[in-house]
Amino acid sequence: ENKASVYSDWVDWVINNIDKWASSYKGYGDTPYEDLDKVASGEMGIDEVQHYVHAHTFQMTFLGFLKKYQETGDETYLNKVVGAWEDITSRQTYITGTTSVGEHYEAGHNLPNTGSVGETCATNSWTLMNNNLFELTGDARYQQVVENVIFNHMFATSTIDGDGYSYHRPLNGSTERFYTGPDCCSSSGMRMQSYVPYYVYTKATSGVYVNQFIESEAKITLENGDVVHLKQTTDYPETDDIKIEVLEAGTEDSLYVRVPEWVEDAVVKVNGIEVKVAITANEYLTLSVKTGDVIEITYPSELTWVKGDYSNEG
């Protein structure tokens, strides 16, 4: 029996016993696995699934469910995670992209800006979870969350010299604690930052998804064997302009360029000629490309004040 089968059987055993273990945990009587279907249907919130559950632990479990979906094609695994995602993003996610209050999911729509919020471990697993959801579904909404974390929260979790990472990272005020030694938040912070190159591009059978707009150069071998060599030049989001040079591509390869959810009146040019197709926010624009093509993108932006209404701080 091969190792993959042994691991898969072990994961099945774990999943089948989750509810039994939870029901005996400190007498709470929770049934987290079955109740995830109720979260997906809107009958209950993610905070009700298990008493004050650790958000990072839940999200790492969701990553396991996504691997089971990838292995088996059983959509019940995917639906549970998507249902949880819908609830978390509707009332448990900060404008900076992070999640968790005191390491947990809260009841209601309580997002205090100070104190023990935005745990670094939870931010890391939340970003991974969104990227994995995108890879399995192609839905641009998940990469928007990744963008929010990268540009608004991720690097605020580390010290200026990069020698430590915060336990929590509140939006206002100072963090309570930084770790410089081997511990969970230090490893999560380093892992989160090291994964940034992995989030920029995703390969497809005959093309590349451009998910994040970060100055970079990459050679990507596609599933059809073609090599796509891209060079991206940009100061996004400091400026509105992005240039992508196709240094190498096959004759039938495509670029799938993400349009952020906030974008209006985008302009995309290929070799100086404006693309005359509908460009829809929070979707991907498909471009057929060849070696030597230059794509110029302008995503007009403006400063906007956003008032946070959901806090028990008054």
mmCIF file of C-alpha atoms in Angstrom:
data_model
loop_
_atom_site.group_PDB
_atom_site.id
_atom_site.type_symbol
_atom_site.label_atom_id
_atom_site.label_comp_id
_atom_site.label_asym_id
_atom_site.label_seq_id
_atom_site.Cartn_x
_atom_site.Cartn_y
_atom_site.Cartn_z
ATOM 1 C CA GLU A 1 0.000 0.000 0.000
ATOM 2 C CA ASN A 2 1.497 3.341 -1.043
ATOM 3 C CA LYS A 3 2.084 6.210 1.352
ATOM 4 C CA ALA A 4 -0.448 8.504 -0.339
ATOM 5 C CA SER A 5 -3.217 5.989 0.303
ATOM 6 C CA VAL A 6 -2.146 5.542 3.931
ATOM 7 C CA TYR A 7 -2.191 9.305 4.517
ATOM 8 C CA SER A 8 -5.570 9.655 2.805
ATOM 9 C CA ASP A 9 -7.069 6.887 4.925
ATOM 10 C CA TRP A 10 -5.692 8.532 8.072
ATOM 11 C CA VAL A 11 -7.245 11.885 7.097
ATOM 12 C CA ASP A 12 -10.596 10.178 6.528
ATOM 13 C CA TRP A 13 -10.352 8.646 9.990
ATOM 14 C CA VAL A 14 -9.564 12.030 11.548
ATOM 15 C CA ILE A 15 -12.491 13.723 9.806
ATOM 16 C CA ASN A 16 -14.880 10.952 10.824
ATOM 17 C CA ASN A 17 -13.881 11.406 14.461
ATOM 18 C CA ILE A 18 -13.879 15.212 14.680
ATOM 19 C CA ASP A 19 -17.407 15.451 16.023
ATOM 20 C CA LYS A 20 -16.822 12.689 18.582
ATOM 21 C CA TRP A 21 -13.744 14.414 19.970
ATOM 22 C CA ALA A 22 -15.435 17.811 20.008
ATOM 23 C CA SER A 23 -18.451 16.515 21.876
ATOM 24 C CA SER A 24 -16.238 15.429 24.754
ATOM 25 C CA TYR A 25 -14.020 18.532 24.733
ATOM 26 C CA LYS A 26 -14.598 20.276 28.088
ATOM 27 C CA GLY A 27 -18.226 19.221 27.895
ATOM 28 C CA TYR A 28 -19.189 21.791 25.267
ATOM 29 C CA GLY A 29 -21.066 19.287 23.142
ATOM 30 C CA ASP A 30 -20.156 20.981 19.873
ATOM 31 C CA THR A 31 -20.232 19.230 16.506
ATOM 32 C CA PRO A 32 -17.897 21.303 14.314
ATOM 33 C CA TYR A 33 -17.834 19.186 11.174
ATOM 34 C CA GLU A 34 -21.575 18.683 10.750
ATOM 35 C CA ASP A 35 -22.352 22.260 11.755
ATOM 36 C CA LEU A 36 -20.174 23.662 8.983
ATOM 37 C CA ASP A 37 -23.039 22.773 6.644
ATOM 38 C CA LYS A 38 -25.299 24.997 8.765
ATOM 39 C CA VAL A 39 -22.784 27.818 8.426
ATOM 40 C CA ALA A 40 -22.826 27.341 4.660
ATOM 41 C CA SER A 41 -26.631 27.517 4.607
ATOM 42 C CA GLY A 42 -26.685 30.623 6.830
ATOM 43 C CA GLU A 43 -28.339 28.866 9.790
ATOM 44 C CA MET A 44 -25.491 29.686 12.156
ATOM 45 C CA GLY A 45 -22.273 31.682 12.349
ATOM 46 C CA ILE A 46 -18.755 30.296 12.286
ATOM 47 C CA ASP A 47 -18.327 31.445 15.911
ATOM 48 C CA GLU A 48 -21.109 29.056 16.981
ATOM 49 C CA VAL A 49 -19.539 25.929 15.538
ATOM 50 C CA GLN A 50 -17.227 25.283 18.444
ATOM 51 C CA HIS A 51 -16.904 27.206 21.672
ATOM 52 C CA TYR A 52 -14.407 30.040 21.157
ATOM 53 C CA VAL A 53 -12.377 28.071 18.640
ATOM 54 C CA HIS A 54 -8.908 29.246 17.601
ATOM 55 C CA ALA A 55 -9.334 30.894 14.167
ATOM 56 C CA HIS A 56 -5.907 29.747 12.969
ATOM 57 C CA THR A 57 -6.683 26.137 13.932
ATOM 58 C CA PHE A 58 -9.978 26.258 12.060
ATOM 59 C CA GLN A 59 -8.333 27.734 8.961
ATOM 60 C CA MET A 60 -5.576 25.115 8.933
ATOM 61 C CA THR A 61 -8.310 22.467 9.149
ATOM 62 C CA PHE A 62 -10.049 24.123 6.193
ATOM 63 C CA LEU A 63 -6.805 23.815 4.226
ATOM 64 C CA GLY A 64 -6.973 20.078 4.904
ATOM 65 C CA PHE A 65 -10.559 19.919 3.654
ATOM 66 C CA LEU A 66 -9.472 21.671 0.461
ATOM 67 C CA LYS A 67 -6.761 19.055 -0.064
ATOM 68 C CA LYS A 68 -9.385 16.334 0.328
ATOM 69 C CA TYR A 69 -11.544 18.068 -2.258
ATOM 70 C CA GLN A 70 -8.546 18.286 -4.585
ATOM 71 C CA GLU A 71 -7.877 14.569 -4.090
ATOM 72 C CA THR A 72 -11.433 13.241 -4.315
ATOM 73 C CA GLY A 73 -13.515 15.849 -6.144
ATOM 74 C CA ASP A 74 -16.078 15.538 -3.337
ATOM 75 C CA GLU A 75 -17.683 18.992 -3.243
ATOM 76 C CA THR A 76 -18.944 18.567 0.314
ATOM 77 C CA TYR A 77 -15.415 19.424 1.492
ATOM 78 C CA LEU A 78 -15.256 22.538 -0.695
ATOM 79 C CA ASN A 79 -18.758 23.693 0.218
ATOM 80 C CA LYS A 80 -17.964 23.645 3.927
ATOM 81 C CA VAL A 81 -14.926 25.863 3.423
ATOM 82 C CA VAL A 82 -16.676 28.253 1.047
ATOM 83 C CA GLY A 83 -19.575 28.564 3.490
ATOM 84 C CA ALA A 84 -17.186 29.429 6.299
ATOM 85 C CA TRP A 85 -15.402 31.917 4.014
ATOM 86 C CA GLU A 86 -18.668 33.675 3.216
ATOM 87 C CA ASP A 87 -19.449 34.116 6.901
ATOM 88 C CA ILE A 88 -15.922 35.217 7.837
ATOM 89 C CA THR A 89 -15.669 37.801 5.047
ATOM 90 C CA SER A 90 -19.153 39.172 5.734
ATOM 91 C CA ARG A 91 -18.528 40.049 9.390
ATOM 92 C CA GLN A 92 -15.164 38.797 10.687
ATOM 93 C CA THR A 93 -12.642 40.381 8.288
ATOM 94 C CA TYR A 94 -10.849 43.682 8.776
ATOM 95 C CA ILE A 95 -10.338 46.270 6.041
ATOM 96 C CA THR A 96 -6.638 45.307 6.083
ATOM 97 C CA GLY A 97 -7.577 41.744 5.114
ATOM 98 C CA THR A 98 -6.806 40.038 8.412
ATOM 99 C CA THR A 99 -9.206 38.217 10.699
ATOM 100 C CA SER A 100 -9.557 37.142 14.356
ATOM 101 C CA VAL A 101 -10.301 38.951 17.624
ATOM 102 C CA GLY A 102 -8.421 37.509 20.586
ATOM 103 C CA GLU A 103 -7.402 34.638 18.275
ATOM 104 C CA HIS A 104 -11.051 33.779 17.666
ATOM 105 C CA TYR A 105 -14.121 34.391 15.546
ATOM 106 C CA GLU A 106 -16.506 36.667 17.406
ATOM 107 C CA ALA A 107 -20.285 36.701 17.616
ATOM 108 C CA GLY A 108 -22.035 39.423 15.655
ATOM 109 C CA HIS A 109 -20.008 41.935 13.715
ATOM 110 C CA ASN A 110 -17.480 43.029 16.318
ATOM 111 C CA LEU A 111 -14.192 44.306 14.892
ATOM 112 C CA PRO A 112 -12.337 46.421 17.483
ATOM 113 C CA ASN A 113 -9.406 48.394 16.087
ATOM 114 C CA THR A 114 -7.210 48.068 19.170
ATOM 115 C CA GLY A 115 -6.079 45.270 21.446
ATOM 116 C CA SER A 116 -5.593 41.589 20.644
ATOM 117 C CA VAL A 117 -6.798 41.491 17.047
ATOM 118 C CA GLY A 118 -5.314 40.228 13.789
ATOM 119 C CA GLU A 119 -3.266 37.350 15.187
ATOM 120 C CA THR A 120 -0.262 36.702 12.934
ATOM 121 C CA CYS A 121 -0.877 32.934 12.803
ATOM 122 C CA ALA A 122 -4.486 33.520 11.765
ATOM 123 C CA THR A 123 -3.424 36.075 9.142
ATOM 124 C CA ASN A 124 -1.008 33.553 7.640
ATOM 125 C CA SER A 125 -3.460 30.639 7.425
ATOM 126 C CA TRP A 126 -6.236 32.957 6.198
ATOM 127 C CA THR A 127 -4.014 34.121 3.311
ATOM 128 C CA LEU A 128 -3.030 30.547 2.456
ATOM 129 C CA MET A 129 -6.651 29.459 2.575
ATOM 130 C CA ASN A 130 -7.725 32.208 0.171
ATOM 131 C CA ASN A 131 -4.964 31.369 -2.284
ATOM 132 C CA ASN A 132 -5.886 27.671 -2.168
ATOM 133 C CA LEU A 133 -9.545 28.494 -2.733
ATOM 134 C CA PHE A 134 -8.555 30.493 -5.799
ATOM 135 C CA GLU A 135 -6.420 27.681 -7.199
ATOM 136 C CA LEU A 136 -9.367 25.297 -6.892
ATOM 137 C CA THR A 137 -12.105 27.628 -8.167
ATOM 138 C CA GLY A 138 -10.531 30.421 -10.238
ATOM 139 C CA ASP A 139 -12.647 32.947 -8.334
ATOM 140 C CA ALA A 140 -10.938 36.370 -8.197
ATOM 141 C CA ARG A 141 -12.585 37.235 -4.864
ATOM 142 C CA TYR A 142 -10.050 35.116 -3.054
ATOM 143 C CA GLN A 143 -7.072 36.876 -4.610
ATOM 144 C CA GLN A 144 -8.566 40.207 -3.579
ATOM 145 C CA VAL A 145 -8.289 39.085 0.040
ATOM 146 C CA VAL A 146 -4.657 38.097 -0.600
ATOM 147 C CA GLU A 147 -4.003 41.566 -2.045
ATOM 148 C CA ASN A 148 -5.584 43.228 0.971
ATOM 149 C CA VAL A 149 -3.350 41.286 3.355
ATOM 150 C CA ILE A 150 -0.125 41.813 1.383
ATOM 151 C CA PHE A 151 -0.433 45.568 1.026
ATOM 152 C CA ASN A 152 -2.221 46.464 4.258
ATOM 153 C CA HIS A 153 -1.376 44.005 6.999
ATOM 154 C CA MET A 154 1.334 41.443 6.267
ATOM 155 C CA PHE A 155 4.469 43.532 6.716
ATOM 156 C CA ALA A 156 3.034 45.381 9.701
ATOM 157 C CA THR A 157 3.289 42.113 11.630
ATOM 158 C CA SER A 158 7.106 42.277 11.672
ATOM 159 C CA THR A 159 9.543 44.583 13.445
ATOM 160 C CA ILE A 160 11.276 47.292 11.417
ATOM 161 C CA ASP A 161 14.509 45.296 11.304
ATOM 162 C CA GLY A 162 12.653 42.079 10.483
ATOM 163 C CA ASP A 163 13.981 40.362 13.593
ATOM 164 C CA GLY A 164 10.621 39.629 15.196
ATOM 165 C CA TYR A 165 6.906 39.195 14.581
ATOM 166 C CA SER A 166 3.900 40.348 16.522
ATOM 167 C CA TYR A 167 1.465 38.117 18.335
ATOM 168 C CA HIS A 168 -1.408 40.415 17.336
ATOM 169 C CA ARG A 169 -1.380 43.408 15.004
ATOM 170 C CA PRO A 170 -4.151 45.917 15.860
ATOM 171 C CA LEU A 171 -5.124 48.548 13.318
ATOM 172 C CA ASN A 172 -4.670 51.361 15.870
ATOM 173 C CA GLY A 173 -2.195 51.607 18.721
ATOM 174 C CA SER A 174 0.824 49.436 19.383
ATOM 175 C CA THR A 175 1.083 45.660 19.430
ATOM 176 C CA GLU A 176 1.201 43.928 22.795
ATOM 177 C CA ARG A 177 4.014 41.488 22.156
ATOM 178 C CA PHE A 178 6.731 40.685 19.633
ATOM 179 C CA TYR A 179 8.452 37.320 19.352
ATOM 180 C CA THR A 180 12.064 36.996 18.232
ATOM 181 C CA GLY A 181 12.623 33.342 19.077
ATOM 182 C CA PRO A 182 11.145 30.090 17.752
ATOM 183 C CA ASP A 183 7.388 30.196 18.281
ATOM 184 C CA CYS A 184 4.194 29.932 16.272
ATOM 185 C CA CYS A 185 3.735 33.609 15.351
ATOM 186 C CA SER A 186 7.370 34.042 14.310
ATOM 187 C CA SER A 187 7.185 31.023 12.023
ATOM 188 C CA SER A 188 3.810 32.129 10.652
ATOM 189 C CA GLY A 189 5.053 35.639 9.966
ATOM 190 C CA MET A 190 8.136 34.410 8.113
ATOM 191 C CA ARG A 191 6.110 31.842 6.203
ATOM 192 C CA MET A 192 3.520 34.439 5.208
ATOM 193 C CA GLN A 193 6.138 36.822 3.813
ATOM 194 C CA SER A 194 8.098 34.066 2.072
ATOM 195 C CA TYR A 195 4.934 32.983 0.247
ATOM 196 C CA VAL A 196 4.452 36.341 -1.512
ATOM 197 C CA PRO A 197 6.196 35.198 -4.747
ATOM 198 C CA TYR A 198 3.946 32.134 -4.753
ATOM 199 C CA TYR A 199 0.856 34.357 -4.698
ATOM 200 C CA VAL A 200 1.840 36.570 -7.664
ATOM 201 C CA TYR A 201 1.274 34.021 -10.448
ATOM 202 C CA THR A 202 -0.671 30.786 -10.885
ATOM 203 C CA LYS A 203 -0.104 28.491 -13.830
ATOM 204 C CA ALA A 204 -2.887 26.931 -15.874
ATOM 205 C CA THR A 205 -2.886 24.357 -18.663
ATOM 206 C CA SER A 206 -2.096 26.910 -21.381
ATOM 207 C CA GLY A 207 -1.659 30.204 -19.589
ATOM 208 C CA VAL A 208 -0.725 32.139 -16.483
ATOM 209 C CA TYR A 209 -2.944 33.913 -13.978
ATOM 210 C CA VAL A 210 -1.513 37.265 -12.932
ATOM 211 C CA ASN A 211 -2.971 37.546 -9.433
ATOM 212 C CA GLN A 212 -0.905 40.222 -7.738
ATOM 213 C CA PHE A 213 0.764 43.314 -9.110
ATOM 214 C CA ILE A 214 4.283 43.273 -7.713
ATOM 215 C CA GLU A 215 7.500 44.021 -9.588
ATOM 216 C CA SER A 216 8.813 40.601 -10.518
ATOM 217 C CA GLU A 217 10.204 38.313 -13.183
ATOM 218 C CA ALA A 218 9.280 34.666 -13.515
ATOM 219 C CA LYS A 219 9.731 31.706 -15.849
ATOM 220 C CA ILE A 220 6.729 29.415 -15.530
ATOM 221 C CA THR A 221 6.434 25.963 -17.093
ATOM 222 C CA LEU A 222 2.799 25.305 -17.941
ATOM 223 C CA GLU A 223 0.971 22.002 -17.803
ATOM 224 C CA ASN A 224 1.144 21.810 -21.629
ATOM 225 C CA GLY A 225 4.937 22.063 -21.474
ATOM 226 C CA ASP A 226 5.233 25.649 -22.721
ATOM 227 C CA VAL A 227 7.435 28.109 -20.852
ATOM 228 C CA VAL A 228 6.014 31.558 -20.170
ATOM 229 C CA HIS A 229 8.595 34.153 -19.147
ATOM 230 C CA LEU A 230 7.074 37.326 -17.697
ATOM 231 C CA LYS A 231 8.556 40.559 -16.413
ATOM 232 C CA GLN A 232 6.277 42.805 -14.398
ATOM 233 C CA THR A 233 7.223 46.438 -13.721
ATOM 234 C CA THR A 234 5.094 48.464 -11.330
ATOM 235 C CA ASP A 235 4.950 50.539 -8.155
ATOM 236 C CA TYR A 236 1.357 49.417 -7.521
ATOM 237 C CA PRO A 237 -0.468 50.487 -5.416
ATOM 238 C CA GLU A 238 1.652 53.645 -5.093
ATOM 239 C CA THR A 239 0.918 54.296 -8.763
ATOM 240 C CA ASP A 240 -1.879 53.127 -11.044
ATOM 241 C CA ASP A 241 0.306 51.716 -13.836
ATOM 242 C CA ILE A 242 1.442 48.140 -14.436
ATOM 243 C CA LYS A 243 3.577 46.877 -17.318
ATOM 244 C CA ILE A 244 3.879 43.184 -18.138
ATOM 245 C CA GLU A 245 6.419 42.105 -20.754
ATOM 246 C CA VAL A 246 6.014 38.677 -22.334
ATOM 247 C CA LEU A 247 9.637 37.655 -22.860
ATOM 248 C CA GLU A 248 8.668 34.127 -23.925
ATOM 249 C CA ALA A 249 5.399 32.319 -24.599
ATOM 250 C CA GLY A 250 3.908 29.565 -26.716
ATOM 251 C CA THR A 251 1.787 30.281 -29.780
ATOM 252 C CA GLU A 252 -1.529 29.613 -28.020
ATOM 253 C CA ASP A 253 -0.848 30.769 -24.466
ATOM 254 C CA SER A 254 -2.923 33.279 -22.520
ATOM 255 C CA LEU A 255 -2.595 35.677 -19.639
ATOM 256 C CA TYR A 256 -5.457 35.935 -17.192
ATOM 257 C CA VAL A 257 -5.071 39.334 -15.538
ATOM 258 C CA ARG A 258 -6.969 40.040 -12.330
ATOM 259 C CA VAL A 259 -9.064 43.193 -12.140
ATOM 260 C CA PRO A 260 -9.295 44.269 -8.460
ATOM 261 C CA GLU A 261 -12.761 44.652 -6.969
ATOM 262 C CA TRP A 262 -12.402 48.420 -6.482
ATOM 263 C CA VAL A 263 -11.408 49.219 -10.086
ATOM 264 C CA GLU A 264 -13.496 51.449 -12.335
ATOM 265 C CA ASP A 265 -12.620 52.641 -15.849
ATOM 266 C CA ALA A 266 -9.607 50.378 -16.278
ATOM 267 C CA VAL A 267 -7.461 50.783 -19.383
ATOM 268 C CA VAL A 268 -5.527 47.834 -20.817
ATOM 269 C CA LYS A 269 -3.286 48.080 -23.887
ATOM 270 C CA VAL A 270 -1.447 45.346 -25.760
ATOM 271 C CA ASN A 271 1.451 46.680 -27.821
ATOM 272 C CA GLY A 272 0.002 50.169 -27.519
ATOM 273 C CA ILE A 273 -3.488 49.228 -28.752
ATOM 274 C CA GLU A 274 -6.314 49.493 -26.231
ATOM 275 C CA VAL A 275 -8.227 46.299 -25.539
ATOM 276 C CA LYS A 276 -11.852 46.838 -26.520
ATOM 277 C CA VAL A 277 -13.615 44.257 -24.369
ATOM 278 C CA ALA A 278 -15.582 44.554 -21.169
ATOM 279 C CA ILE A 279 -13.267 44.837 -18.168
ATOM 280 C CA THR A 280 -15.166 43.739 -15.077
ATOM 281 C CA ALA A 281 -14.038 44.337 -11.505
ATOM 282 C CA ASN A 282 -13.260 41.244 -9.416
ATOM 283 C CA GLU A 283 -12.816 39.058 -12.475
ATOM 284 C CA TYR A 284 -9.968 38.034 -14.771
ATOM 285 C CA LEU A 285 -9.344 39.588 -18.184
ATOM 286 C CA THR A 286 -8.200 37.002 -20.739
ATOM 287 C CA LEU A 287 -5.462 38.082 -23.151
ATOM 288 C CA SER A 288 -3.933 35.931 -25.900
ATOM 289 C CA VAL A 289 -0.218 36.661 -25.889
ATOM 290 C CA LYS A 290 2.952 35.850 -27.785
ATOM 291 C CA THR A 291 6.643 36.408 -27.287
ATOM 292 C CA GLY A 292 7.479 40.122 -27.364
ATOM 293 C CA ASP A 293 4.046 41.414 -26.345
ATOM 294 C CA VAL A 294 3.866 44.297 -23.880
ATOM 295 C CA ILE A 295 0.739 44.743 -21.757
ATOM 296 C CA GLU A 296 0.171 48.151 -20.169
ATOM 297 C CA ILE A 297 -2.497 48.394 -17.495
ATOM 298 C CA THR A 298 -3.929 51.414 -15.717
ATOM 299 C CA TYR A 299 -6.174 50.879 -12.706
ATOM 300 C CA PRO A 300 -7.260 54.406 -11.693
ATOM 301 C CA SER A 301 -7.356 54.876 -7.916
ATOM 302 C CA GLU A 302 -8.229 57.625 -5.484
ATOM 303 C CA LEU A 303 -7.996 58.093 -1.732
ATOM 304 C CA THR A 304 -11.238 57.291 0.067
ATOM 305 C CA TRP A 305 -12.164 57.569 3.733
ATOM 306 C CA VAL A 306 -13.820 54.420 5.026
ATOM 307 C CA LYS A 307 -15.594 54.540 8.372
ATOM 308 C CA GLY A 308 -15.627 51.351 10.408
ATOM 309 C CA ASP A 309 -19.105 50.813 11.804
ATOM 310 C CA TYR A 310 -18.610 47.434 13.416
ATOM 311 C CA SER A 311 -16.894 47.789 16.758
ATOM 312 C CA ASN A 312 -17.969 47.586 20.363
ATOM 313 C CA GLU A 313 -15.480 50.319 21.255
ATOM 314 C CA GLY A 314 -18.070 53.065 20.831
#
